[in-house]
GROMACS .gro file of N, CA and C in nm:
model
  297
    1UNK      N    1 -12.005   9.695  12.341
    1UNK     CA    2 -12.090   9.601  12.401
    1UNK      C    3 -12.017   9.532  12.515
    2UNK      N    4 -12.078   9.505  12.628
    2UNK     CA    5 -12.029   9.440  12.739
    2UNK      C    6 -12.112   9.313  12.768
    3UNK      N    7 -12.051   9.207  12.779
    3UNK     CA    8 -12.110   9.079  12.810
    3UNK      C    9 -12.063   9.043  12.959
    4UNK      N   10 -12.153   9.029  13.049
    4UNK     CA   11 -12.110   8.985  13.191
    4UNK      C   12 -12.161   8.844  13.207
    5UNK      N   13 -12.066   8.756  13.187
    5UNK     CA   14 -12.095   8.610  13.189
    5UNK      C   15 -11.973   8.529  13.223
    6UNK      N   16 -11.982   8.405  13.258
    6UNK     CA   17 -11.872   8.325  13.284
    6UNK      C   18 -11.788   8.298  13.167
    7UNK      N   19 -11.843   8.280  13.060
    7UNK     CA   20 -11.772   8.242  12.936
    7UNK      C   21 -11.680   8.117  12.962
    8UNK      N   22 -11.735   8.024  13.038
    8UNK     CA   23 -11.656   7.907  13.087
    8UNK      C   24 -11.593   7.834  12.973
    9UNK      N   25 -11.669   7.785  12.869
    9UNK     CA   26 -11.607   7.712  12.759
    9UNK      C   27 -11.557   7.807  12.653
   10UNK      N   28 -11.454   7.777  12.589
   10UNK     CA   29 -11.389   7.870  12.492
   10UNK      C   30 -11.478   7.894  12.378
   11UNK      N   31 -11.568   7.800  12.333
   11UNK     CA   32 -11.655   7.818  12.222
   11UNK      C   33 -11.743   7.939  12.240
   12UNK      N   34 -11.780   7.964  12.361
   12UNK     CA   35 -11.869   8.079  12.397
   12UNK      C   36 -11.791   8.211  12.374
   13UNK      N   37 -11.665   8.218  12.424
   13UNK     CA   38 -11.588   8.339  12.393
   13UNK      C   39 -11.555   8.353  12.255
   14UNK      N   40 -11.533   8.242  12.173
   14UNK     CA   41 -11.511   8.257  12.034
   14UNK      C   42 -11.630   8.316  11.960
   15UNK      N   43 -11.750   8.283  12.001
   15UNK     CA   44 -11.872   8.339  11.948
   15UNK      C   45 -11.880   8.482  11.976
   16UNK      N   46 -11.841   8.532  12.101
   16UNK     CA   47 -11.836   8.671  12.131
   16UNK      C   48 -11.741   8.748  12.037
   17UNK      N   49 -11.616   8.681  12.024
   17UNK     CA   50 -11.523   8.740  11.935
   17UNK      C   51 -11.567   8.756  11.795
   18UNK      N   52 -11.639   8.657  11.741
   18UNK     CA   53 -11.693   8.661  11.603
   18UNK      C   54 -11.796   8.767  11.589
   19UNK      N   55 -11.878   8.781  11.694
   19UNK     CA   56 -11.980   8.888  11.690
   19UNK      C   57 -11.924   9.027  11.687
   20UNK      N   58 -11.824   9.047  11.766
   20UNK     CA   59 -11.755   9.173  11.768
   20UNK      C   60 -11.688   9.198  11.637
   21UNK      N   61 -11.622   9.104  11.575
   21UNK     CA   62 -11.554   9.119  11.452
   21UNK      C   63 -11.663   9.152  11.344
   22UNK      N   64 -11.775   9.084  11.343
   22UNK     CA   65 -11.873   9.108  11.236
   22UNK      C   66 -11.934   9.253  11.255
   23UNK      N   67 -11.932   9.305  11.376
   23UNK     CA   68 -11.983   9.443  11.396
   23UNK      C   69 -11.870   9.544  11.382
   24UNK      N   70 -11.745   9.498  11.350
   24UNK     CA   71 -11.637   9.598  11.338
   24UNK      C   72 -11.595   9.652  11.468
   25UNK      N   73 -11.624   9.586  11.574
   25UNK     CA   74 -11.589   9.632  11.705
   25UNK      C   75 -11.470   9.565  11.766
   26UNK      N   76 -11.388   9.634  11.846
   26UNK     CA   77 -11.270   9.565  11.916
   26UNK      C   78 -11.332   9.470  12.020
   27UNK      N   79 -11.255   9.369  12.056
   27UNK     CA   80 -11.282   9.275  12.155
   27UNK      C   81 -11.185   9.262  12.261
   28UNK      N   82 -11.221   9.273  12.386
   28UNK     CA   83 -11.134   9.257  12.502
   28UNK      C   84 -11.194   9.162  12.601
   29UNK      N   85 -11.122   9.061  12.639
   29UNK     CA   86 -11.175   8.964  12.738
   29UNK      C   87 -11.115   8.998  12.876
   30UNK      N   88 -11.196   9.016  12.971
   30UNK     CA   89 -11.151   9.039  13.111
   30UNK      C   90 -11.166   8.909  13.184
   31UNK      N   91 -11.063   8.856  13.234
   31UNK     CA   92 -11.064   8.728  13.315
   31UNK      C   93 -11.041   8.762  13.459
   32UNK      N   94 -11.144   8.741  13.541
   32UNK     CA   95 -11.129   8.766  13.682
   32UNK      C   96 -11.097   8.626  13.749
   33UNK      N   97 -10.961   8.620  13.788
   33UNK     CA   98 -10.916   8.499  13.853
   33UNK      C   99 -10.950   8.508  14.001
   34UNK      N  100 -11.025   8.412  14.044
   34UNK     CA  101 -11.068   8.407  14.191
   34UNK      C  102 -11.047   8.279  14.246
   35UNK      N  103 -10.994   8.283  14.373
   35UNK     CA  104 -10.973   8.156  14.442
   35UNK      C  105 -11.108   8.092  14.480
   36UNK      N  106 -11.114   7.963  14.467
   36UNK     CA  107 -11.247   7.902  14.497
   36UNK      C  108 -11.297   7.930  14.641
   37UNK      N  109 -11.211   7.941  14.732
   37UNK     CA  110 -11.253   7.985  14.871
   37UNK      C  111 -11.320   8.116  14.873
   38UNK      N  112 -11.259   8.216  14.810
   38UNK     CA  113 -11.312   8.353  14.800
   38UNK      C  114 -11.449   8.356  14.729
   39UNK      N  115 -11.452   8.280  14.624
   39UNK     CA  116 -11.576   8.273  14.539
   39UNK      C  117 -11.692   8.223  14.633
   40UNK      N  118 -11.658   8.115  14.703
   40UNK     CA  119 -11.759   8.045  14.789
   40UNK      C  120 -11.807   8.155  14.905
   41UNK      N  121 -11.710   8.222  14.961
   41UNK     CA  122 -11.743   8.320  15.066
   41UNK      C  123 -11.840   8.426  15.003
   42UNK      N  124 -11.813   8.466  14.884
   42UNK     CA  125 -11.892   8.577  14.822
   42UNK      C  126 -12.034   8.520  14.785
   43UNK      N  127 -12.042   8.399  14.739
   43UNK     CA  128 -12.168   8.339  14.716
   43UNK      C  129 -12.252   8.330  14.834
   44UNK      N  130 -12.194   8.285  14.949
   44UNK     CA  131 -12.265   8.266  15.074
   44UNK      C  132 -12.307   8.404  15.122
   45UNK      N  133 -12.216   8.501  15.119
   45UNK     CA  134 -12.254   8.638  15.161
   45UNK      C  135 -12.372   8.696  15.082
   46UNK      N  136 -12.374   8.665  14.952
   46UNK     CA  137 -12.487   8.715  14.872
   46UNK      C  138 -12.617   8.641  14.907
   47UNK      N  139 -12.610   8.520  14.954
   47UNK     CA  140 -12.731   8.451  14.994
   47UNK      C  141 -12.781   8.510  15.126
   48UNK      N  142 -12.694   8.563  15.204
   48UNK     CA  143 -12.738   8.632  15.331
   48UNK      C  144 -12.799   8.767  15.304
   49UNK      N  145 -12.723   8.843  15.224
   49UNK     CA  146 -12.768   8.980  15.188
   49UNK      C  147 -12.761   8.990  15.038
   50UNK      N  148 -12.868   8.958  14.968
   50UNK     CA  149 -12.860   8.943  14.818
   50UNK      C  150 -12.835   9.085  14.756
   51UNK      N  151 -12.730   9.087  14.678
   51UNK     CA  152 -12.692   9.206  14.597
   51UNK      C  153 -12.711   9.175  14.445
   52UNK      N  154 -12.730   9.049  14.416
   52UNK     CA  155 -12.753   9.009  14.284
   52UNK      C  156 -12.830   8.867  14.289
   53UNK      N  157 -12.876   8.820  14.170
   53UNK     CA  158 -12.939   8.688  14.175
   53UNK      C  159 -12.841   8.582  14.227
   54UNK      N  160 -12.894   8.486  14.289
   54UNK     CA  161 -12.812   8.373  14.342
   54UNK      C  162 -12.762   8.284  14.233
   55UNK      N  163 -12.641   8.228  14.255
   55UNK     CA  164 -12.588   8.129  14.166
   55UNK      C  165 -12.591   7.996  14.246
   56UNK      N  166 -12.661   7.900  14.208
   56UNK     CA  167 -12.676   7.774  14.286
   56UNK      C  168 -12.550   7.699  14.285
   57UNK      N  169 -12.535   7.612  14.386
   57UNK     CA  170 -12.414   7.530  14.397
   57UNK      C  171 -12.398   7.438  14.275
   58UNK      N  172 -12.508   7.396  14.218
   58UNK     CA  173 -12.506   7.307  14.098
   58UNK      C  174 -12.446   7.384  13.977
   59UNK      N  175 -12.489   7.511  13.967
   59UNK     CA  176 -12.446   7.591  13.858
   59UNK      C  177 -12.293   7.624  13.869
   60UNK      N  178 -12.253   7.659  13.997
   60UNK     CA  179 -12.113   7.679  14.019
   60UNK      C  180 -12.033   7.557  13.988
   61UNK      N  181 -12.072   7.442  14.022
   61UNK     CA  182 -11.999   7.318  13.993
   61UNK      C  183 -11.990   7.294  13.848
   62UNK      N  184 -12.105   7.319  13.777
   62UNK     CA  185 -12.100   7.303  13.627
   62UNK      C  186 -12.003   7.396  13.562
   63UNK      N  187 -12.001   7.522  13.606
   63UNK     CA  188 -11.912   7.619  13.547
   63UNK      C  189 -11.764   7.581  13.576
   64UNK      N  190 -11.738   7.534  13.701
   64UNK     CA  191 -11.597   7.500  13.732
   64UNK      C  192 -11.559   7.370  13.648
   65UNK      N  193 -11.649   7.285  13.632
   65UNK     CA  194 -11.607   7.159  13.560
   65UNK      C  195 -11.587   7.187  13.410
   66UNK      N  196 -11.658   7.285  13.352
   66UNK     CA  197 -11.647   7.316  13.213
   66UNK      C  198 -11.547   7.432  13.179
   67UNK      N  199 -11.490   7.495  13.275
   67UNK     CA  200 -11.408   7.618  13.261
   67UNK      C  201 -11.282   7.579  13.178
   68UNK      N  202 -11.260   7.655  13.077
   68UNK     CA  203 -11.139   7.651  12.993
   68UNK      C  204 -11.071   7.775  13.007
   69UNK      N  205 -10.959   7.780  13.093
   69UNK     CA  206 -10.890   7.910  13.114
   69UNK      C  207 -10.849   7.974  12.979
   70UNK      N  208 -10.870   8.108  12.976
   70UNK     CA  209 -10.838   8.184  12.848
   70UNK      C  210 -10.692   8.229  12.843
   71UNK      N  211 -10.602   8.146  12.893
   71UNK     CA  212 -10.459   8.180  12.900
   71UNK      C  213 -10.399   8.221  12.772
   72UNK      N  214 -10.441   8.159  12.660
   72UNK     CA  215 -10.379   8.189  12.537
   72UNK      C  216 -10.461   8.294  12.451
   73UNK      N  217 -10.560   8.358  12.518
   73UNK     CA  218 -10.649   8.447  12.440
   73UNK      C  219 -10.620   8.594  12.475
   74UNK      N  220 -10.500   8.625  12.534
   74UNK     CA  221 -10.467   8.761  12.567
   74UNK      C  222 -10.571   8.840  12.654
   75UNK      N  223 -10.614   8.777  12.761
   75UNK     CA  224 -10.708   8.840  12.843
   75UNK      C  225 -10.650   8.946  12.927
   76UNK      N  226 -10.738   9.043  12.965
   76UNK     CA  227 -10.698   9.138  13.075
   76UNK      C  228 -10.729   9.059  13.202
   77UNK      N  229 -10.622   9.044  13.282
   77UNK     CA  230 -10.641   8.959  13.405
   77UNK      C  231 -10.660   9.045  13.522
   78UNK      N  232 -10.764   9.008  13.601
   78UNK     CA  233 -10.796   9.076  13.724
   78UNK      C  234 -10.792   8.980  13.836
   79UNK      N  235 -10.731   9.025  13.951
   79UNK     CA  236 -10.720   8.945  14.072
   79UNK      C  237 -10.859   8.957  14.140
   80UNK      N  238 -10.923   8.848  14.159
   80UNK     CA  239 -11.057   8.838  14.225
   80UNK      C  240 -11.068   8.897  14.354
   81UNK      N  241 -10.956   8.907  14.431
   81UNK     CA  242 -10.952   8.969  14.559
   81UNK      C  243 -10.945   9.118  14.553
   82UNK      N  244 -10.924   9.175  14.432
   82UNK     CA  245 -10.908   9.319  14.419
   82UNK      C  246 -11.008   9.386  14.330
   83UNK      N  247 -11.122   9.321  14.303
   83UNK     CA  248 -11.216   9.369  14.203
   83UNK      C  249 -11.278   9.503  14.245
   84UNK      N  250 -11.272   9.542  14.373
   84UNK     CA  251 -11.340   9.668  14.419
   84UNK      C  252 -11.235   9.775  14.432
   85UNK      N  253 -11.109   9.752  14.408
   85UNK     CA  254 -11.009   9.850  14.428
   85UNK      C  255 -11.021   9.947  14.305
   86UNK      N  256 -11.015  10.084  14.330
   86UNK     CA  257 -11.023  10.175  14.225
   86UNK      C  258 -10.902  10.166  14.124
   87UNK      N  259 -10.789  10.127  14.176
   87UNK     CA  260 -10.673  10.116  14.087
   87UNK      C  261 -10.684   9.990  13.993
   88UNK      N  262 -10.755   9.891  14.037
   88UNK     CA  263 -10.782   9.773  13.957
   88UNK      C  264 -10.879   9.806  13.847
   89UNK      N  265 -10.983   9.879  13.885
   89UNK     CA  266 -11.083   9.919  13.779
   89UNK      C  267 -11.021  10.008  13.677
   90UNK      N  268 -10.934  10.106  13.718
   90UNK     CA  269 -10.866  10.200  13.628
   90UNK      C  270 -10.770  10.118  13.539
   91UNK      N  271 -10.703  10.014  13.590
   91UNK     CA  272 -10.612   9.947  13.500
   91UNK      C  273 -10.688   9.859  13.400
   92UNK      N  274 -10.803   9.812  13.431
   92UNK     CA  275 -10.890   9.739  13.334
   92UNK      C  276 -10.938   9.829  13.232
   93UNK      N  277 -10.985   9.948  13.270
   93UNK     CA  278 -11.029  10.046  13.167
   93UNK      C  279 -10.917  10.079  13.075
   94UNK      N  280 -10.797  10.106  13.129
   94UNK     CA  281 -10.685  10.143  13.044
   94UNK      C  282 -10.647  10.033  12.947
   95UNK      N  283 -10.653   9.901  12.999
   95UNK     CA  284 -10.620   9.793  12.915
   95UNK      C  285 -10.719   9.773  12.803
   96UNK      N  286 -10.846   9.790  12.832
   96UNK     CA  287 -10.944   9.777  12.731
   96UNK      C  288 -10.933   9.886  12.627
   97UNK      N  289 -10.910  10.011  12.672
   97UNK     CA  290 -10.890  10.129  12.576
   97UNK      C  291 -10.774  10.097  12.483
   98UNK      N  292 -10.667  10.032  12.531
   98UNK     CA  293 -10.553  10.013  12.446
   98UNK      C  294 -10.567   9.906  12.338
   99UNK      N  295 -10.677   9.833  12.339
   99UNK     CA  296 -10.691   9.730  12.242
   99UNK      C  297 -10.745   9.782  12.110
   0.00000   0.00000   0.00000
């Protein structure tokens, strides 16, 4: 199962972990660390040429305010500036498979 979501507060990620455990499935958290400036440029670019549903400024602000970094949760960490690199994708797949 793959959940594509911000998972901003830890309690949300804890619920995903519990669901995976109840199903007997492994759990891997992928944390895409992105600089606020890069995130803003991507949001604005998406508004010009939509590739996905828009995220409003209010929603972005709410997520930023409630974000609890998963530093102690053994995440697979991805550099937000390299999400389209084939080597980054391969490294994420390898990290998930090893869990």
